[in-house]
mmCIF file of C-alpha atoms and ligand atoms in Angstrom:
data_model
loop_
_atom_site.group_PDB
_atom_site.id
_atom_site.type_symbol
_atom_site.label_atom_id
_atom_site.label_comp_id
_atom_site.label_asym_id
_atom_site.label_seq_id
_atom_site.Cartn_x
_atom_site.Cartn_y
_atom_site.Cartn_z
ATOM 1 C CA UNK A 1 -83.113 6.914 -5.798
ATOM 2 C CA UNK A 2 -79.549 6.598 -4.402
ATOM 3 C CA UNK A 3 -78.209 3.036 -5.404
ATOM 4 C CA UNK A 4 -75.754 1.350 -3.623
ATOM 5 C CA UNK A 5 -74.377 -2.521 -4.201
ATOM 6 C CA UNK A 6 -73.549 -4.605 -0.865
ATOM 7 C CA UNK A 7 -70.841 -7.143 -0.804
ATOM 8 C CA UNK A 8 -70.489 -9.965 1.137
ATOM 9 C CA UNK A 9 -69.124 -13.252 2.135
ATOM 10 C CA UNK A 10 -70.900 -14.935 5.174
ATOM 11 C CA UNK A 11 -73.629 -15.013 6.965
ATOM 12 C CA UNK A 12 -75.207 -11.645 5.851
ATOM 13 C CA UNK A 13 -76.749 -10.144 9.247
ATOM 14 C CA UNK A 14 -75.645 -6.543 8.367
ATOM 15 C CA UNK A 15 -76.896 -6.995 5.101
ATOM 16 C CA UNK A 16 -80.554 -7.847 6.698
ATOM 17 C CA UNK A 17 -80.140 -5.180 9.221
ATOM 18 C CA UNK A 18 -78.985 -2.503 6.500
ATOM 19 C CA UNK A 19 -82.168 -3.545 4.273
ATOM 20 C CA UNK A 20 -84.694 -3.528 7.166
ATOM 21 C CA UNK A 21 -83.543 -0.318 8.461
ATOM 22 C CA UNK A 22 -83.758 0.789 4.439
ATOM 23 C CA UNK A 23 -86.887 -0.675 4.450
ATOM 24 C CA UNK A 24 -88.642 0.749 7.791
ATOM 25 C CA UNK A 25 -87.282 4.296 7.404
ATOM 26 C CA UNK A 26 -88.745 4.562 3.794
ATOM 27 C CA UNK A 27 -85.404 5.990 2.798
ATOM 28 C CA UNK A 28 -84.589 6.570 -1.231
ATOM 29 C CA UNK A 29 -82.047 3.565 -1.141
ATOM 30 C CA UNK A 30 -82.388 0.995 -3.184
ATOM 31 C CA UNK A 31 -79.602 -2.092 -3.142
ATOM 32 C CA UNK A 32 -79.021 -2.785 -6.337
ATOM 33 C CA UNK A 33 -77.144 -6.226 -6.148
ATOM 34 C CA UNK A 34 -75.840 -8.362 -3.169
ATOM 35 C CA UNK A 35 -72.035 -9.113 -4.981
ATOM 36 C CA UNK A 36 -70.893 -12.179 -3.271
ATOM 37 C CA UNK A 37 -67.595 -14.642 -3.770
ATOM 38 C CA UNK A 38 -68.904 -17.664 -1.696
ATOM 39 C CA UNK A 39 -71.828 -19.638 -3.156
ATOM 40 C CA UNK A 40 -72.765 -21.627 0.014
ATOM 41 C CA UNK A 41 -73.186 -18.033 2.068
ATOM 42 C CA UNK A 42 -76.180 -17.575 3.621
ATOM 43 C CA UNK A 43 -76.378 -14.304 3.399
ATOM 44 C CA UNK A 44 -77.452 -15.009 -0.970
ATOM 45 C CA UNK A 45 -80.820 -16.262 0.686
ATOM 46 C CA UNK A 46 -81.307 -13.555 2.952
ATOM 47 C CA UNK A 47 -80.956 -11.367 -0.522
ATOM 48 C CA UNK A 48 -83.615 -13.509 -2.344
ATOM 49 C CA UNK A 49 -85.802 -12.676 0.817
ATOM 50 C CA UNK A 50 -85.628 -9.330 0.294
ATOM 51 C CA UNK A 51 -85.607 -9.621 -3.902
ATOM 52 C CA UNK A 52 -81.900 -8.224 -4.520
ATOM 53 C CA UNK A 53 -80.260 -9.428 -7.114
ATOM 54 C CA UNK A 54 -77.516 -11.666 -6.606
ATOM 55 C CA UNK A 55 -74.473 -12.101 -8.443
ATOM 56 C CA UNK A 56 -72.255 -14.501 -7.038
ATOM 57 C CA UNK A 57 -69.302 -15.758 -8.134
ATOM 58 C CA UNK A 58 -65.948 -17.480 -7.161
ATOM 59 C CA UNK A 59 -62.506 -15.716 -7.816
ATOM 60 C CA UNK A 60 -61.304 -18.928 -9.176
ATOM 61 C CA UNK A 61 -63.701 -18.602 -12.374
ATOM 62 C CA UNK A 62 -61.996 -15.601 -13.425
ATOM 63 C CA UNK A 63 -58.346 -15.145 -14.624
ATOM 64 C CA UNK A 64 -57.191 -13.190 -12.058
ATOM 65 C CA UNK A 65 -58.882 -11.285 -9.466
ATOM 66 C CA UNK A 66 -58.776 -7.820 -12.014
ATOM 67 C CA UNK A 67 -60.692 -9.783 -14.762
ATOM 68 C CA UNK A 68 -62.684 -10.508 -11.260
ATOM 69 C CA UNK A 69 -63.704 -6.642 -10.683
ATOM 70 C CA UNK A 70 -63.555 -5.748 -13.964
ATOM 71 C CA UNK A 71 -66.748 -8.140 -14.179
ATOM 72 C CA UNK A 72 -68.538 -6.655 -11.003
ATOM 73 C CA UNK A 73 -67.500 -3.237 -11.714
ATOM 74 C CA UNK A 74 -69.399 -3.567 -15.206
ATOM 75 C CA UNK A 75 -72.647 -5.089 -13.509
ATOM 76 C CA UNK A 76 -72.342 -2.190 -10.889
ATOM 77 C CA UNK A 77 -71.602 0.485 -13.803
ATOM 78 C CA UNK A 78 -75.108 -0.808 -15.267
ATOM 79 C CA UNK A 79 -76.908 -0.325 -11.850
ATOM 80 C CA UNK A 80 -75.434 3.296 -11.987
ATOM 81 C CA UNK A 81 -74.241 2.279 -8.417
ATOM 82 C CA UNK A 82 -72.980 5.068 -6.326
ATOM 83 C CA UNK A 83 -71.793 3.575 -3.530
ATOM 84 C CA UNK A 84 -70.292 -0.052 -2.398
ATOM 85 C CA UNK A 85 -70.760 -1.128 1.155
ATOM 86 C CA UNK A 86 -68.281 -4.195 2.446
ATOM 87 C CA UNK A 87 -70.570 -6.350 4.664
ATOM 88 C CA UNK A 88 -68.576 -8.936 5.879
ATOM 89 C CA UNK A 89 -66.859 -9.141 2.331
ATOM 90 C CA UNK A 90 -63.279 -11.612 2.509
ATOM 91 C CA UNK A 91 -61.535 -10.615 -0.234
ATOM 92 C CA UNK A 92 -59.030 -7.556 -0.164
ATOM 93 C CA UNK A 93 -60.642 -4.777 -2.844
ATOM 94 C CA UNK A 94 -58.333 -3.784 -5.596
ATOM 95 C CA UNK A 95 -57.469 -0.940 -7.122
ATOM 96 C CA UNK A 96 -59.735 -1.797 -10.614
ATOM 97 C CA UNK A 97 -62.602 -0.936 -7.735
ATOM 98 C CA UNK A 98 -61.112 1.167 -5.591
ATOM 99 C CA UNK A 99 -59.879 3.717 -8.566
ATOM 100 C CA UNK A 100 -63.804 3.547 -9.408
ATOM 101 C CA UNK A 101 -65.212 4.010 -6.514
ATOM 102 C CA UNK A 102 -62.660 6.734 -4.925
ATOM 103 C CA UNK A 103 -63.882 7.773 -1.141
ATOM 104 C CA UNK A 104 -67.119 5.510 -2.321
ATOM 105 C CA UNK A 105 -66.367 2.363 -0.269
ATOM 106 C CA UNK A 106 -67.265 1.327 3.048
ATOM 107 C CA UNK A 107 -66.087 -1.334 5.355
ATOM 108 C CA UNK A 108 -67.324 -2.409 8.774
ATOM 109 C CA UNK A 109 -64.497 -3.767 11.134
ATOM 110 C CA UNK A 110 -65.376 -5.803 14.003
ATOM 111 C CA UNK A 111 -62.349 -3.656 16.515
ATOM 112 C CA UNK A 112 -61.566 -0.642 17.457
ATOM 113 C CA UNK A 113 -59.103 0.407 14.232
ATOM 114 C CA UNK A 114 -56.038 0.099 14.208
ATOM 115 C CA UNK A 115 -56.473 -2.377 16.814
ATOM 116 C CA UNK A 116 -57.142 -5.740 15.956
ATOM 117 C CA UNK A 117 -57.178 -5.769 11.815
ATOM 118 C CA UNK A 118 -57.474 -8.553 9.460
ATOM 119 C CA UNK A 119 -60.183 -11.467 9.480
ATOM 120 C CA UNK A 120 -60.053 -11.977 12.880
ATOM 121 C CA UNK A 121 -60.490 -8.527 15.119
ATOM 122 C CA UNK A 122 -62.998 -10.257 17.772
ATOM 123 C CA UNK A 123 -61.056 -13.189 18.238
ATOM 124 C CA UNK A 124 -57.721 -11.251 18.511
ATOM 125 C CA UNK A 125 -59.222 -9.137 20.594
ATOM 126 C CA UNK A 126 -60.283 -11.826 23.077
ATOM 127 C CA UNK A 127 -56.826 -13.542 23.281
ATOM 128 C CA UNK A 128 -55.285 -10.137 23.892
ATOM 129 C CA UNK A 129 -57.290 -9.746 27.147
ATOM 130 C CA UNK A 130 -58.195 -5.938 26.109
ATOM 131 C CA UNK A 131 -61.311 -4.693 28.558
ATOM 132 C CA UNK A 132 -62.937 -2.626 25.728
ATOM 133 C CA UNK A 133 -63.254 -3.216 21.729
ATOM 134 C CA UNK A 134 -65.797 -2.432 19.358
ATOM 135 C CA UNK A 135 -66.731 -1.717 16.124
ATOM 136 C CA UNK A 136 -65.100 0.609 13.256
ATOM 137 C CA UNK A 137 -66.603 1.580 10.172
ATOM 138 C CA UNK A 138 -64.068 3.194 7.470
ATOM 139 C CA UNK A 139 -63.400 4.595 4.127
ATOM 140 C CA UNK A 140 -61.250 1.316 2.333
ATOM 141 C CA UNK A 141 -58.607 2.342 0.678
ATOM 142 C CA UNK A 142 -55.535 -0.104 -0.868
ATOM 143 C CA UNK A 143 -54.520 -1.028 2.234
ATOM 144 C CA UNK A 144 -56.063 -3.178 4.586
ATOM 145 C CA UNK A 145 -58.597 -1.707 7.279
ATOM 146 C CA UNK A 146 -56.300 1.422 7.118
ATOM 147 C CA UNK A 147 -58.841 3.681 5.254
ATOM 148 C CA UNK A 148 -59.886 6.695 6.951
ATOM 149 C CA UNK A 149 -62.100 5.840 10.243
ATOM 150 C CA UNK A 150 -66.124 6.961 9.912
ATOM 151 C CA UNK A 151 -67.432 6.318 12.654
ATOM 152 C CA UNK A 152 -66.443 4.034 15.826
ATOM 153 C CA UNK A 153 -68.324 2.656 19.062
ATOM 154 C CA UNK A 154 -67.040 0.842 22.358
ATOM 155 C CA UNK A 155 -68.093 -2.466 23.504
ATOM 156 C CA UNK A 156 -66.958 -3.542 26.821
ATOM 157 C CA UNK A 157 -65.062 -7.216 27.006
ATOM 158 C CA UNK A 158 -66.816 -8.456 30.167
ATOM 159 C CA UNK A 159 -64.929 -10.792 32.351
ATOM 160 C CA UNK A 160 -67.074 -14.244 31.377
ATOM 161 C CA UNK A 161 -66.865 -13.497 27.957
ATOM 162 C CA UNK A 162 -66.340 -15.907 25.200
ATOM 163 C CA UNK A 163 -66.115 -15.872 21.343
ATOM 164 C CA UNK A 164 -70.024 -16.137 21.106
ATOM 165 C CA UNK A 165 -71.029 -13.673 23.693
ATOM 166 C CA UNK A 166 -68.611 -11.028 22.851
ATOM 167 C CA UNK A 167 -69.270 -11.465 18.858
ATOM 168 C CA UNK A 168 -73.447 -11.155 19.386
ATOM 169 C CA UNK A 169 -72.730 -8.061 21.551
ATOM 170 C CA UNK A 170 -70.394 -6.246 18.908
ATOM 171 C CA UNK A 171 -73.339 -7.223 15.405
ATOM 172 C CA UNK A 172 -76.088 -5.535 18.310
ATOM 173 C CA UNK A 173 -74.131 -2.478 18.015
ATOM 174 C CA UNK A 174 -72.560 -2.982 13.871
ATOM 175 C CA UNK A 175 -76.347 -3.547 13.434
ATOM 176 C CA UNK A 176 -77.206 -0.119 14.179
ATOM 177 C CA UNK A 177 -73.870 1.801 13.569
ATOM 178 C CA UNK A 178 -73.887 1.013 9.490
ATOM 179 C CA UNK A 179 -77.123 1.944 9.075
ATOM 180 C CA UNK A 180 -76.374 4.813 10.921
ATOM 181 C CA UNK A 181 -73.145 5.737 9.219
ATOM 182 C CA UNK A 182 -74.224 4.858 5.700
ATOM 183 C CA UNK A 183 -77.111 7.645 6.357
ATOM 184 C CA UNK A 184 -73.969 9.920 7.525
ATOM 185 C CA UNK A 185 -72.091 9.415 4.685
ATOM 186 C CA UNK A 186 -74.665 10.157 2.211
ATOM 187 C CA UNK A 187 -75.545 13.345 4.038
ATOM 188 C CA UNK A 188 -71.857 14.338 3.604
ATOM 189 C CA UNK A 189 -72.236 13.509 -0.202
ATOM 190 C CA UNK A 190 -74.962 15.692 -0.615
ATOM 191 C CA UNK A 191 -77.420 12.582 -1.609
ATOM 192 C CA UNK A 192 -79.397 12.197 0.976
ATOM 193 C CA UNK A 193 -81.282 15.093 2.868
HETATM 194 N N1 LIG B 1 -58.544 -2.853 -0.152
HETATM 195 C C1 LIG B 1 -59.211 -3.306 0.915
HETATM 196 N N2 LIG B 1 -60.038 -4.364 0.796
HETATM 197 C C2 LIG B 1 -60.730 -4.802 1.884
HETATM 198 C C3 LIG B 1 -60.574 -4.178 3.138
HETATM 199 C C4 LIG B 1 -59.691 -3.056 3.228
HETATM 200 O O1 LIG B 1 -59.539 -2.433 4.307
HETATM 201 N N3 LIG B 1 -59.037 -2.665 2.105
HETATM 202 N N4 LIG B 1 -61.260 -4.688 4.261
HETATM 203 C C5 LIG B 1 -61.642 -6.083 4.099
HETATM 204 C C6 LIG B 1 -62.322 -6.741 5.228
HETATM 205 N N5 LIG B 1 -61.293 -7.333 6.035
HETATM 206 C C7 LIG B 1 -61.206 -6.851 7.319
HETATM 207 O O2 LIG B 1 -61.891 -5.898 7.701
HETATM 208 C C8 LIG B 1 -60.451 -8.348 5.519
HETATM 209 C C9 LIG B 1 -61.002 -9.326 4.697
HETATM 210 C C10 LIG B 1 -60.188 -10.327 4.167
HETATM 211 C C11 LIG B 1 -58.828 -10.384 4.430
HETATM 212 C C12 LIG B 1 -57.984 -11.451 3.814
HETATM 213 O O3 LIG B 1 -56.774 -11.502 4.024
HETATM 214 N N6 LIG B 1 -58.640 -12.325 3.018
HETATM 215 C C13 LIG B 1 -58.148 -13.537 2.373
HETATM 216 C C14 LIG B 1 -58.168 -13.440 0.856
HETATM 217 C C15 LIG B 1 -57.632 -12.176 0.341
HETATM 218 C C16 LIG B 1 -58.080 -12.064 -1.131
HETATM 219 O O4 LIG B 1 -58.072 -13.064 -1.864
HETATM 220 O O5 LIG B 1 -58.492 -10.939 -1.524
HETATM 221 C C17 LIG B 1 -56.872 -14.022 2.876
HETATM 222 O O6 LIG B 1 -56.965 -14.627 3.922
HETATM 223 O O7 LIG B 1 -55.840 -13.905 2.245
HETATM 224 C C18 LIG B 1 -58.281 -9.411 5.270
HETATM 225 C C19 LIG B 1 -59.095 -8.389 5.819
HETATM 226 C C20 LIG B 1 -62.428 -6.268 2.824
HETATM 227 N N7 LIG B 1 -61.586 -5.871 1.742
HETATM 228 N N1 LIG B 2 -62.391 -8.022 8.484
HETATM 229 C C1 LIG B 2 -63.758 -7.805 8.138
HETATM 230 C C2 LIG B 2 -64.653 -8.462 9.133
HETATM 231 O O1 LIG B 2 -64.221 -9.239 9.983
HETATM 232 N N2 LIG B 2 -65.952 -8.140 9.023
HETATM 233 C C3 LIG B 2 -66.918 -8.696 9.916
HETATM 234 O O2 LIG B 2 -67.558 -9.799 9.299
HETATM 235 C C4 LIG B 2 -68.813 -9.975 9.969
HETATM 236 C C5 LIG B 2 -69.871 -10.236 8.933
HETATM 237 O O3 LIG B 2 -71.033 -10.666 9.598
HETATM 238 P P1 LIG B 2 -72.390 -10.800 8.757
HETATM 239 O O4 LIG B 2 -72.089 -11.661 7.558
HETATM 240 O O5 LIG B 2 -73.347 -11.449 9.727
HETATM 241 O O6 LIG B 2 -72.822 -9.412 8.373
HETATM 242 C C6 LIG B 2 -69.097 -8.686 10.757
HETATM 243 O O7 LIG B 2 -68.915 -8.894 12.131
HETATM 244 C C7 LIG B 2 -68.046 -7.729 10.226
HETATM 245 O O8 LIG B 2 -67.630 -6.776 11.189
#
């Protein structure tokens, strides 16, 4: 069984679309814990629907944010997790995590990298009046959305486009392209046939 840990912040729809798509293809994956930093999120309840464990916790219990990883990276050493996927996960990953988990982290970016980094790539993307952006998923490394690109797919800006439209058009296609590079990237690492 190849276990890997999601974190996230929000609302949690590429968590539910990575654990269907888990689910439906009958692939060895099992999530071993949803890590999350915001104890309001909805996603927490979408990981109680599918029985993950949860452990969420604020940054402001903790010292500092390496007493912070320190914490998660024990749960995660007990899991024997082999891979962390960022869903939607607002907090920049140090290197306590990063140094653990070398070439073993995944981020999904809602732009076409480099374009449009940070917390807001759809909205930036909008006000910049760009015809096409998209989605990137990458390697994270210490700096921020710099890691080396995975995978990447267009989606065009049409011209009545606002915040709403644009953002349900670019989860349709992170919905898919996760799932899809997650399987990719566990190919490459020779754990998944
Ligand atoms: N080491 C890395 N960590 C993370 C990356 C990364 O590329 N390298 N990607 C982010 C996701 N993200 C954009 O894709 C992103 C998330 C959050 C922020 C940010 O600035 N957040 C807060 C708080 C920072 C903190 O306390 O850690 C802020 O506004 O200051 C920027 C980009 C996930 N992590
Ligand atoms: N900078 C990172 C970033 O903006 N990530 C974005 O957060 C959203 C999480 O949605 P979700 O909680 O519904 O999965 C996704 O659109 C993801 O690309």
């Amino acid at each position: 069984m190849i276990k890997i840990a999601v974190f996230a912040s929000g609302t949690g729809t590429n968590f539910v679309a990575l654990a269907q798509h888990i689910k439906h293809h009958r692939l060895p994956i099992q999530i071993t814990h949803l890590i999350c930093d915001q104890p309001q999120a909805t996603v927490i309840t979408r990981a109680r629907e599918f029985k993950v464990p949860v452990w969420v916790h604020q940054l402001k219990e903790f010292k500092d944010k390496t007493e912070y990883e320190q914490t998660i990276l024990q749960c995660l050493q007990e899991d024997q997790v082999q891979l962390i996927v960022l869903a939607g996960y607002m907090r920049i990953v140090t290197n306590t995590l990063l140094n653990a988990y070398p070439r073993a982290i995944l981020n999904i970016h809602p732009a076409l990298l480099p374009a449009f980094p940070g917390r807001h790539g759809i909205e930036d993307a909008l006000l910049a009046g760009v015809k096409i952006t998209g989605v990137t998923i990458h390697y994270v490394d210490a700096g921020v959305d710099s890691g080396p690109i995975i995978a990447q797919q267009p989606v065009k800006v049409l011209p009545h486009d606002d915040l709403a439209s644009l953002a349900n058009r670019i989860h349709q296609v992170e919905h898919q392209l996760y799932f899809d590079s997650l399987c990719q990237v566990l190919q490459d690492k020779k754990l998944l046939k």
